[in-house]
């Protein structure tokens, strides 16, 4: 899928998770619901770090473009080193390493560890990166015609304000994990969810997505998981724009209402 659809699906998924958490007796304070939705919207773009033309490659100027090139080469190298006898040869790393459940879990765990052990500045950095990505995904039309500096300033300002809100007692810095020193441990959860939602979205497209790597399926380790061919669509097609994106907005609204006990 394209960047805006990925971000919308990520936000909708976190809002749905908020409704599920409320039903399970662990309701999210409203700052956690809002911040988590924004982080998930941003994290839902991150698996495309292996694609030099993706939205994320433009988000942070030369830094993100260079990083995308490095991740593309790394992903391609991992693919070549681990491909099974049934996996085809490839010329690049797109939709390989960063489009797997293992990558999602490792990135989320790394973010949680950074938030817990790195202190406030690590939390601010995580928020900044994902809020910039959320702007690029959810407000992509405005972001395209705005300067990068303006988008970065919005991300930095929002990160500072939202971190301050979360730090207030009862606002959620210790949501779900309330032990001493476990503040912001939950920050990895929306990052994992965003990456997995991205992978599921890509699995619905023509090329599928090797979400299950490194688990082998038959003669393949990089099996492109997806529904039957007749149910798949091309990225950017009318199905994505006219059906899925409106559906994500509706589902997100329902999830938010459930999370806040409005329904």
PDB file of C-alpha atoms in Angstrom:
ATOM      1  CA  UNK A   1       0.000   0.000   0.000  1.00  0.00           C
ATOM      2  CA  UNK A   2       0.933   3.649  -0.269  1.00  0.00           C
ATOM      3  CA  UNK A   3       2.103   5.770   2.668  1.00  0.00           C
ATOM      4  CA  UNK A   4      -1.204   7.484   3.574  1.00  0.00           C
ATOM      5  CA  UNK A   5      -3.088   4.182   3.670  1.00  0.00           C
ATOM      6  CA  UNK A   6      -0.363   2.615   5.802  1.00  0.00           C
ATOM      7  CA  UNK A   7      -0.520   5.490   8.301  1.00  0.00           C
ATOM      8  CA  UNK A   8      -4.314   5.461   8.470  1.00  0.00           C
ATOM      9  CA  UNK A   9      -4.368   1.720   9.025  1.00  0.00           C
ATOM     10  CA  UNK A  10      -1.765   2.064  11.771  1.00  0.00           C
ATOM     11  CA  UNK A  11      -3.706   4.750  13.635  1.00  0.00           C
ATOM     12  CA  UNK A  12      -6.931   2.754  13.280  1.00  0.00           C
ATOM     13  CA  UNK A  13      -5.215  -0.347  14.643  1.00  0.00           C
ATOM     14  CA  UNK A  14      -4.022   1.442  17.798  1.00  0.00           C
ATOM     15  CA  UNK A  15      -7.452   2.976  18.379  1.00  0.00           C
ATOM     16  CA  UNK A  16      -8.928  -0.495  18.018  1.00  0.00           C
ATOM     17  CA  UNK A  17      -6.341  -1.787  20.482  1.00  0.00           C
ATOM     18  CA  UNK A  18      -7.470   0.964  22.839  1.00  0.00           C
ATOM     19  CA  UNK A  19     -11.037  -0.304  22.663  1.00  0.00           C
ATOM     20  CA  UNK A  20      -9.826  -3.860  23.298  1.00  0.00           C
ATOM     21  CA  UNK A  21      -7.703  -2.692  26.253  1.00  0.00           C
ATOM     22  CA  UNK A  22     -10.685  -0.880  27.772  1.00  0.00           C
ATOM     23  CA  UNK A  23     -12.822  -4.005  27.401  1.00  0.00           C
ATOM     24  CA  UNK A  24     -10.067  -6.051  29.087  1.00  0.00           C
ATOM     25  CA  UNK A  25      -9.911  -3.729  32.085  1.00  0.00           C
ATOM     26  CA  UNK A  26      -6.732  -1.827  31.139  1.00  0.00           C
ATOM     27  CA  UNK A  27      -8.134   1.392  29.638  1.00  0.00           C
ATOM     28  CA  UNK A  28      -5.696   3.791  28.047  1.00  0.00           C
ATOM     29  CA  UNK A  29      -5.569   7.325  29.429  1.00  0.00           C
ATOM     30  CA  UNK A  30      -6.458   9.682  26.605  1.00  0.00           C
ATOM     31  CA  UNK A  31      -2.825  10.853  26.141  1.00  0.00           C
ATOM     32  CA  UNK A  32      -1.729   7.226  25.604  1.00  0.00           C
ATOM     33  CA  UNK A  33      -4.532   6.740  23.093  1.00  0.00           C
ATOM     34  CA  UNK A  34      -3.564   9.879  21.145  1.00  0.00           C
ATOM     35  CA  UNK A  35       0.207   9.456  21.325  1.00  0.00           C
ATOM     36  CA  UNK A  36      -0.016   5.744  20.578  1.00  0.00           C
ATOM     37  CA  UNK A  37      -2.182   6.375  17.518  1.00  0.00           C
ATOM     38  CA  UNK A  38       0.331   8.918  16.203  1.00  0.00           C
ATOM     39  CA  UNK A  39       3.299   6.636  16.888  1.00  0.00           C
ATOM     40  CA  UNK A  40       1.568   3.726  15.169  1.00  0.00           C
ATOM     41  CA  UNK A  41       0.712   5.936  12.190  1.00  0.00           C
ATOM     42  CA  UNK A  42       4.395   6.810  11.897  1.00  0.00           C
ATOM     43  CA  UNK A  43       5.666   3.304  12.600  1.00  0.00           C
ATOM     44  CA  UNK A  44       3.412   1.981   9.850  1.00  0.00           C
ATOM     45  CA  UNK A  45       5.722   3.728   7.356  1.00  0.00           C
ATOM     46  CA  UNK A  46       8.965   2.436   8.849  1.00  0.00           C
ATOM     47  CA  UNK A  47       9.182  -1.007   7.166  1.00  0.00           C
ATOM     48  CA  UNK A  48       9.728   0.824   3.867  1.00  0.00           C
ATOM     49  CA  UNK A  49      13.197   1.784   5.105  1.00  0.00           C
ATOM     50  CA  UNK A  50      14.296  -0.741   2.480  1.00  0.00           C
ATOM     51  CA  UNK A  51      12.794   1.337  -0.355  1.00  0.00           C
ATOM     52  CA  UNK A  52      14.703   4.394  -1.610  1.00  0.00           C
ATOM     53  CA  UNK A  53      11.557   5.983  -3.094  1.00  0.00           C
ATOM     54  CA  UNK A  54       9.252   5.484  -0.112  1.00  0.00           C
ATOM     55  CA  UNK A  55       7.737   8.270   1.996  1.00  0.00           C
ATOM     56  CA  UNK A  56      10.152   7.557   4.839  1.00  0.00           C
ATOM     57  CA  UNK A  57      13.151   8.115   2.572  1.00  0.00           C
ATOM     58  CA  UNK A  58      12.101  11.770   2.162  1.00  0.00           C
ATOM     59  CA  UNK A  59      11.101  12.389   5.774  1.00  0.00           C
ATOM     60  CA  UNK A  60      14.511  13.372   7.162  1.00  0.00           C
ATOM     61  CA  UNK A  61      16.334  14.569   4.071  1.00  0.00           C
ATOM     62  CA  UNK A  62      19.796  13.150   3.302  1.00  0.00           C
ATOM     63  CA  UNK A  63      19.859  11.235   6.601  1.00  0.00           C
ATOM     64  CA  UNK A  64      16.810   9.115   5.796  1.00  0.00           C
ATOM     65  CA  UNK A  65      17.814   8.703   2.151  1.00  0.00           C
ATOM     66  CA  UNK A  66      21.214   7.382   3.181  1.00  0.00           C
ATOM     67  CA  UNK A  67      19.664   5.137   5.825  1.00  0.00           C
ATOM     68  CA  UNK A  68      17.238   3.692   3.289  1.00  0.00           C
ATOM     69  CA  UNK A  69      20.136   2.853   1.005  1.00  0.00           C
ATOM     70  CA  UNK A  70      21.976   1.101   3.833  1.00  0.00           C
ATOM     71  CA  UNK A  71      18.906  -0.869   4.924  1.00  0.00           C
ATOM     72  CA  UNK A  72      18.192  -1.856   1.318  1.00  0.00           C
ATOM     73  CA  UNK A  73      21.699  -3.303   0.986  1.00  0.00           C
ATOM     74  CA  UNK A  74      21.466  -5.014   4.374  1.00  0.00           C
ATOM     75  CA  UNK A  75      18.080  -6.537   3.548  1.00  0.00           C
ATOM     76  CA  UNK A  76      19.332  -7.770   0.186  1.00  0.00           C
ATOM     77  CA  UNK A  77      22.383  -9.332   1.839  1.00  0.00           C
ATOM     78  CA  UNK A  78      20.219 -11.123   4.418  1.00  0.00           C
ATOM     79  CA  UNK A  79      17.906 -12.342   1.665  1.00  0.00           C
ATOM     80  CA  UNK A  80      20.762 -13.785  -0.367  1.00  0.00           C
ATOM     81  CA  UNK A  81      22.300 -15.438   2.689  1.00  0.00           C
ATOM     82  CA  UNK A  82      19.075 -17.082   3.875  1.00  0.00           C
ATOM     83  CA  UNK A  83      16.945 -17.739   0.795  1.00  0.00           C
ATOM     84  CA  UNK A  84      15.658 -21.245   0.310  1.00  0.00           C
ATOM     85  CA  UNK A  85      15.834 -23.340  -2.867  1.00  0.00           C
ATOM     86  CA  UNK A  86      12.401 -22.097  -3.934  1.00  0.00           C
ATOM     87  CA  UNK A  87      13.080 -18.393  -3.393  1.00  0.00           C
ATOM     88  CA  UNK A  88      13.848 -16.415  -6.581  1.00  0.00           C
ATOM     89  CA  UNK A  89      16.945 -14.299  -7.106  1.00  0.00           C
ATOM     90  CA  UNK A  90      16.450 -10.593  -6.370  1.00  0.00           C
ATOM     91  CA  UNK A  91      18.217  -7.370  -7.284  1.00  0.00           C
ATOM     92  CA  UNK A  92      17.218  -5.431  -4.161  1.00  0.00           C
ATOM     93  CA  UNK A  93      16.018  -5.775  -0.601  1.00  0.00           C
ATOM     94  CA  UNK A  94      12.539  -4.227  -0.750  1.00  0.00           C
ATOM     95  CA  UNK A  95       9.876  -6.280   1.053  1.00  0.00           C
ATOM     96  CA  UNK A  96      12.331  -8.620   2.684  1.00  0.00           C
ATOM     97  CA  UNK A  97      13.945  -8.190   6.123  1.00  0.00           C
ATOM     98  CA  UNK A  98      12.026  -5.101   7.299  1.00  0.00           C
ATOM     99  CA  UNK A  99       8.725  -6.665   6.267  1.00  0.00           C
ATOM    100  CA  UNK A 100       8.848  -9.558   8.740  1.00  0.00           C
ATOM    101  CA  UNK A 101       7.421 -10.222  12.197  1.00  0.00           C
ATOM    102  CA  UNK A 102      10.935 -10.654  13.569  1.00  0.00           C
ATOM    103  CA  UNK A 103      11.980  -7.163  12.466  1.00  0.00           C
ATOM    104  CA  UNK A 104       8.803  -5.689  13.993  1.00  0.00           C
ATOM    105  CA  UNK A 105       9.460  -7.338  17.347  1.00  0.00           C
ATOM    106  CA  UNK A 106      13.144  -6.374  17.431  1.00  0.00           C
ATOM    107  CA  UNK A 107      12.458  -2.741  16.539  1.00  0.00           C
ATOM    108  CA  UNK A 108       9.703  -2.488  19.139  1.00  0.00           C
ATOM    109  CA  UNK A 109      11.854  -4.125  21.819  1.00  0.00           C
ATOM    110  CA  UNK A 110      14.714  -1.788  20.988  1.00  0.00           C
ATOM    111  CA  UNK A 111      12.452   1.242  21.304  1.00  0.00           C
ATOM    112  CA  UNK A 112      11.119   0.065  24.674  1.00  0.00           C
ATOM    113  CA  UNK A 113      14.642  -0.537  25.955  1.00  0.00           C
ATOM    114  CA  UNK A 114      15.753   2.885  24.745  1.00  0.00           C
ATOM    115  CA  UNK A 115      12.767   4.564  26.395  1.00  0.00           C
ATOM    116  CA  UNK A 116      13.370   2.835  29.736  1.00  0.00           C
ATOM    117  CA  UNK A 117      17.146   3.091  29.918  1.00  0.00           C
ATOM    118  CA  UNK A 118      17.722   6.222  27.831  1.00  0.00           C
ATOM    119  CA  UNK A 119      15.541   8.539  29.858  1.00  0.00           C
ATOM    120  CA  UNK A 120      13.632  11.595  28.705  1.00  0.00           C
ATOM    121  CA  UNK A 121      15.811  12.401  25.706  1.00  0.00           C
ATOM    122  CA  UNK A 122      15.360   8.903  24.305  1.00  0.00           C
ATOM    123  CA  UNK A 123      11.587   9.242  24.741  1.00  0.00           C
ATOM    124  CA  UNK A 124      11.660  12.599  22.989  1.00  0.00           C
ATOM    125  CA  UNK A 125      13.709  11.153  20.125  1.00  0.00           C
ATOM    126  CA  UNK A 126      11.256   8.254  19.650  1.00  0.00           C
ATOM    127  CA  UNK A 127       8.307  10.641  19.697  1.00  0.00           C
ATOM    128  CA  UNK A 128       9.996  13.090  17.312  1.00  0.00           C
ATOM    129  CA  UNK A 129      10.835  10.470  14.679  1.00  0.00           C
ATOM    130  CA  UNK A 130       7.382   8.915  14.705  1.00  0.00           C
ATOM    131  CA  UNK A 131       5.481  12.198  14.842  1.00  0.00           C
ATOM    132  CA  UNK A 132       7.375  13.451  11.779  1.00  0.00           C
ATOM    133  CA  UNK A 133       6.496  10.210  10.010  1.00  0.00           C
ATOM    134  CA  UNK A 134       2.867  10.553  11.124  1.00  0.00           C
ATOM    135  CA  UNK A 135       2.721  14.031   9.583  1.00  0.00           C
ATOM    136  CA  UNK A 136       4.261  12.691   6.374  1.00  0.00           C
ATOM    137  CA  UNK A 137       1.689   9.899   6.239  1.00  0.00           C
ATOM    138  CA  UNK A 138      -1.532  11.405   7.586  1.00  0.00           C
ATOM    139  CA  UNK A 139      -1.010  14.953   6.268  1.00  0.00           C
ATOM    140  CA  UNK A 140       0.926  13.987   3.182  1.00  0.00           C
ATOM    141  CA  UNK A 141      -0.562  16.644   0.884  1.00  0.00           C
ATOM    142  CA  UNK A 142       0.420  19.446   3.263  1.00  0.00           C
ATOM    143  CA  UNK A 143       3.789  17.839   3.995  1.00  0.00           C
ATOM    144  CA  UNK A 144       4.665  17.649   0.308  1.00  0.00           C
ATOM    145  CA  UNK A 145       4.239  21.406  -0.182  1.00  0.00           C
ATOM    146  CA  UNK A 146       5.780  22.404   3.165  1.00  0.00           C
ATOM    147  CA  UNK A 147       9.467  22.739   3.903  1.00  0.00           C
ATOM    148  CA  UNK A 148      11.164  19.875   5.711  1.00  0.00           C
ATOM    149  CA  UNK A 149      12.221  22.267   8.451  1.00  0.00           C
ATOM    150  CA  UNK A 150       8.584  23.172   9.155  1.00  0.00           C
ATOM    151  CA  UNK A 151       7.611  19.489   9.413  1.00  0.00           C
ATOM    152  CA  UNK A 152      10.577  18.785  11.701  1.00  0.00           C
ATOM    153  CA  UNK A 153       9.703  21.786  13.872  1.00  0.00           C
ATOM    154  CA  UNK A 154       6.117  20.541  14.174  1.00  0.00           C
ATOM    155  CA  UNK A 155       7.366  17.088  15.122  1.00  0.00           C
ATOM    156  CA  UNK A 156       9.814  18.416  17.708  1.00  0.00           C
ATOM    157  CA  UNK A 157       7.293  20.795  19.276  1.00  0.00           C
ATOM    158  CA  UNK A 158       4.604  18.119  19.399  1.00  0.00           C
ATOM    159  CA  UNK A 159       7.029  15.609  20.912  1.00  0.00           C
ATOM    160  CA  UNK A 160       7.988  18.050  23.679  1.00  0.00           C
ATOM    161  CA  UNK A 161       4.364  18.938  24.489  1.00  0.00           C
ATOM    162  CA  UNK A 162       3.069  15.359  24.406  1.00  0.00           C
ATOM    163  CA  UNK A 163       5.932  14.060  26.543  1.00  0.00           C
ATOM    164  CA  UNK A 164       5.089  16.726  29.087  1.00  0.00           C
ATOM    165  CA  UNK A 165       1.438  15.671  29.079  1.00  0.00           C
ATOM    166  CA  UNK A 166       2.328  11.987  29.487  1.00  0.00           C
ATOM    167  CA  UNK A 167       4.638  12.796  32.402  1.00  0.00           C
ATOM    168  CA  UNK A 168       1.747  14.197  34.430  1.00  0.00           C
ATOM    169  CA  UNK A 169       0.477  11.739  37.097  1.00  0.00           C
ATOM    170  CA  UNK A 170      -2.269   9.494  35.747  1.00  0.00           C
ATOM    171  CA  UNK A 171      -1.668  10.478  32.120  1.00  0.00           C
ATOM    172  CA  UNK A 172      -0.003   7.254  31.080  1.00  0.00           C
ATOM    173  CA  UNK A 173       3.782   7.244  31.232  1.00  0.00           C
ATOM    174  CA  UNK A 174       3.387   4.072  33.322  1.00  0.00           C
ATOM    175  CA  UNK A 175       0.365   2.665  31.503  1.00  0.00           C
ATOM    176  CA  UNK A 176       0.250  -1.146  31.490  1.00  0.00           C
ATOM    177  CA  UNK A 177       3.702  -1.416  33.122  1.00  0.00           C
ATOM    178  CA  UNK A 178       3.570   0.225  36.528  1.00  0.00           C
ATOM    179  CA  UNK A 179       6.688  -1.171  38.193  1.00  0.00           C
ATOM    180  CA  UNK A 180       9.510   1.077  39.319  1.00  0.00           C
ATOM    181  CA  UNK A 181      11.626   2.172  36.368  1.00  0.00           C
ATOM    182  CA  UNK A 182       9.124   0.880  33.788  1.00  0.00           C
ATOM    183  CA  UNK A 183       7.829   4.257  32.649  1.00  0.00           C
ATOM    184  CA  UNK A 184       7.388   4.352  28.861  1.00  0.00           C
ATOM    185  CA  UNK A 185       8.044   0.623  28.494  1.00  0.00           C
ATOM    186  CA  UNK A 186       4.794   0.537  26.503  1.00  0.00           C
ATOM    187  CA  UNK A 187       6.242   2.767  23.758  1.00  0.00           C
ATOM    188  CA  UNK A 188       7.452  -0.303  21.885  1.00  0.00           C
ATOM    189  CA  UNK A 189       3.914  -1.669  21.501  1.00  0.00           C
ATOM    190  CA  UNK A 190       2.604   0.874  18.937  1.00  0.00           C
ATOM    191  CA  UNK A 191       5.876   0.488  17.014  1.00  0.00           C
ATOM    192  CA  UNK A 192       5.453  -3.285  16.769  1.00  0.00           C
ATOM    193  CA  UNK A 193       1.792  -2.860  15.860  1.00  0.00           C
ATOM    194  CA  UNK A 194       2.539  -0.273  13.177  1.00  0.00           C
ATOM    195  CA  UNK A 195       5.138  -2.506  11.519  1.00  0.00           C
ATOM    196  CA  UNK A 196       2.841  -5.545  11.567  1.00  0.00           C
ATOM    197  CA  UNK A 197      -0.092  -3.552  10.172  1.00  0.00           C
ATOM    198  CA  UNK A 198       2.186  -2.330   7.375  1.00  0.00           C
ATOM    199  CA  UNK A 199       3.125  -5.926   6.565  1.00  0.00           C
ATOM    200  CA  UNK A 200      -0.498  -7.066   6.562  1.00  0.00           C
ATOM    201  CA  UNK A 201      -1.408  -4.194   4.257  1.00  0.00           C
ATOM    202  CA  UNK A 202       1.367  -5.124   1.837  1.00  0.00           C
ATOM    203  CA  UNK A 203       0.256  -8.762   1.992  1.00  0.00           C
ATOM    204  CA  UNK A 204      -3.060  -7.679   0.466  1.00  0.00           C
ATOM    205  CA  UNK A 205      -1.323  -6.332  -2.633  1.00  0.00           C
ATOM    206  CA  UNK A 206      -0.268  -8.204  -5.757  1.00  0.00           C
ATOM    207  CA  UNK A 207       3.266  -8.987  -4.551  1.00  0.00           C
ATOM    208  CA  UNK A 208       2.337 -10.261  -1.090  1.00  0.00           C
ATOM    209  CA  UNK A 209       4.664  -9.948   1.922  1.00  0.00           C
ATOM    210  CA  UNK A 210       7.069 -12.430   3.590  1.00  0.00           C
ATOM    211  CA  UNK A 211       5.754 -11.719   7.085  1.00  0.00           C
ATOM    212  CA  UNK A 212       6.638 -15.144   8.505  1.00  0.00           C
ATOM    213  CA  UNK A 213      10.382 -15.144   7.736  1.00  0.00           C
ATOM    214  CA  UNK A 214      12.516 -16.938   8.907  1.00  0.00           C
ATOM    215  CA  UNK A 215       9.909 -19.697   9.276  1.00  0.00           C
ATOM    216  CA  UNK A 216      10.195 -21.860   6.115  1.00  0.00           C
ATOM    217  CA  UNK A 217       7.111 -22.705   4.057  1.00  0.00           C
ATOM    218  CA  UNK A 218       7.857 -25.576   1.700  1.00  0.00           C
ATOM    219  CA  UNK A 219      10.981 -24.765  -0.279  1.00  0.00           C
ATOM    220  CA  UNK A 220      10.775 -21.051   0.533  1.00  0.00           C
ATOM    221  CA  UNK A 221      11.937 -19.013   3.509  1.00  0.00           C
ATOM    222  CA  UNK A 222      10.658 -15.778   1.967  1.00  0.00           C
ATOM    223  CA  UNK A 223       7.172 -16.922   1.022  1.00  0.00           C
ATOM    224  CA  UNK A 224       5.029 -13.896  -0.015  1.00  0.00           C
ATOM    225  CA  UNK A 225       2.014 -14.341   2.259  1.00  0.00           C
ATOM    226  CA  UNK A 226      -1.319 -13.015   0.998  1.00  0.00           C
ATOM    227  CA  UNK A 227      -4.914 -13.848   0.137  1.00  0.00           C
ATOM    228  CA  UNK A 228      -5.823 -15.651  -3.098  1.00  0.00           C
ATOM    229  CA  UNK A 229      -4.578 -13.794  -6.186  1.00  0.00           C
ATOM    230  CA  UNK A 230      -8.084 -12.696  -7.173  1.00  0.00           C
ATOM    231  CA  UNK A 231      -8.520 -10.833  -3.877  1.00  0.00           C
ATOM    232  CA  UNK A 232      -5.313  -8.799  -4.120  1.00  0.00           C
ATOM    233  CA  UNK A 233      -5.002  -5.258  -5.476  1.00  0.00           C
ATOM    234  CA  UNK A 234      -2.277  -2.991  -6.797  1.00  0.00           C
ATOM    235  CA  UNK A 235      -0.803  -0.340  -4.520  1.00  0.00           C
ATOM    236  CA  UNK A 236      -2.486   3.008  -5.134  1.00  0.00           C
ATOM    237  CA  UNK A 237      -5.471   1.442  -6.898  1.00  0.00           C
ATOM    238  CA  UNK A 238      -9.097   2.481  -6.397  1.00  0.00           C
ATOM    239  CA  UNK A 239      -9.551  -0.327  -3.865  1.00  0.00           C
ATOM    240  CA  UNK A 240      -6.991   1.290  -1.592  1.00  0.00           C
ATOM    241  CA  UNK A 241      -8.163   4.869  -2.148  1.00  0.00           C
ATOM    242  CA  UNK A 242     -11.943   4.430  -2.322  1.00  0.00           C
ATOM    243  CA  UNK A 243     -12.549   1.420  -0.089  1.00  0.00           C
ATOM    244  CA  UNK A 244      -9.740   0.776   2.386  1.00  0.00           C
ATOM    245  CA  UNK A 245      -8.842   4.324   3.406  1.00  0.00           C
ATOM    246  CA  UNK A 246     -12.460   5.320   4.206  1.00  0.00           C
ATOM    247  CA  UNK A 247     -12.855   2.004   6.041  1.00  0.00           C
ATOM    248  CA  UNK A 248      -9.761   2.730   8.150  1.00  0.00           C
ATOM    249  CA  UNK A 249     -11.183   6.130   9.117  1.00  0.00           C
ATOM    250  CA  UNK A 250     -14.522   4.617  10.143  1.00  0.00           C
ATOM    251  CA  UNK A 251     -12.887   1.789  12.085  1.00  0.00           C
ATOM    252  CA  UNK A 252     -10.564   4.253  13.791  1.00  0.00           C
ATOM    253  CA  UNK A 253     -13.530   6.361  14.896  1.00  0.00           C
ATOM    254  CA  UNK A 254     -15.317   3.308  16.268  1.00  0.00           C
ATOM    255  CA  UNK A 255     -12.158   2.218  18.071  1.00  0.00           C
ATOM    256  CA  UNK A 256     -11.653   5.655  19.612  1.00  0.00           C
ATOM    257  CA  UNK A 257     -15.261   5.723  20.814  1.00  0.00           C
ATOM    258  CA  UNK A 258     -14.837   2.302  22.397  1.00  0.00           C
ATOM    259  CA  UNK A 259     -11.529   3.227  24.005  1.00  0.00           C
ATOM    260  CA  UNK A 260     -13.059   6.330  25.576  1.00  0.00           C
ATOM    261  CA  UNK A 261     -16.220   4.450  26.672  1.00  0.00           C
ATOM    262  CA  UNK A 262     -18.498   6.446  24.391  1.00  0.00           C
ATOM    263  CA  UNK A 263     -20.102   3.222  23.168  1.00  0.00           C
TER     264      UNK A 263
END
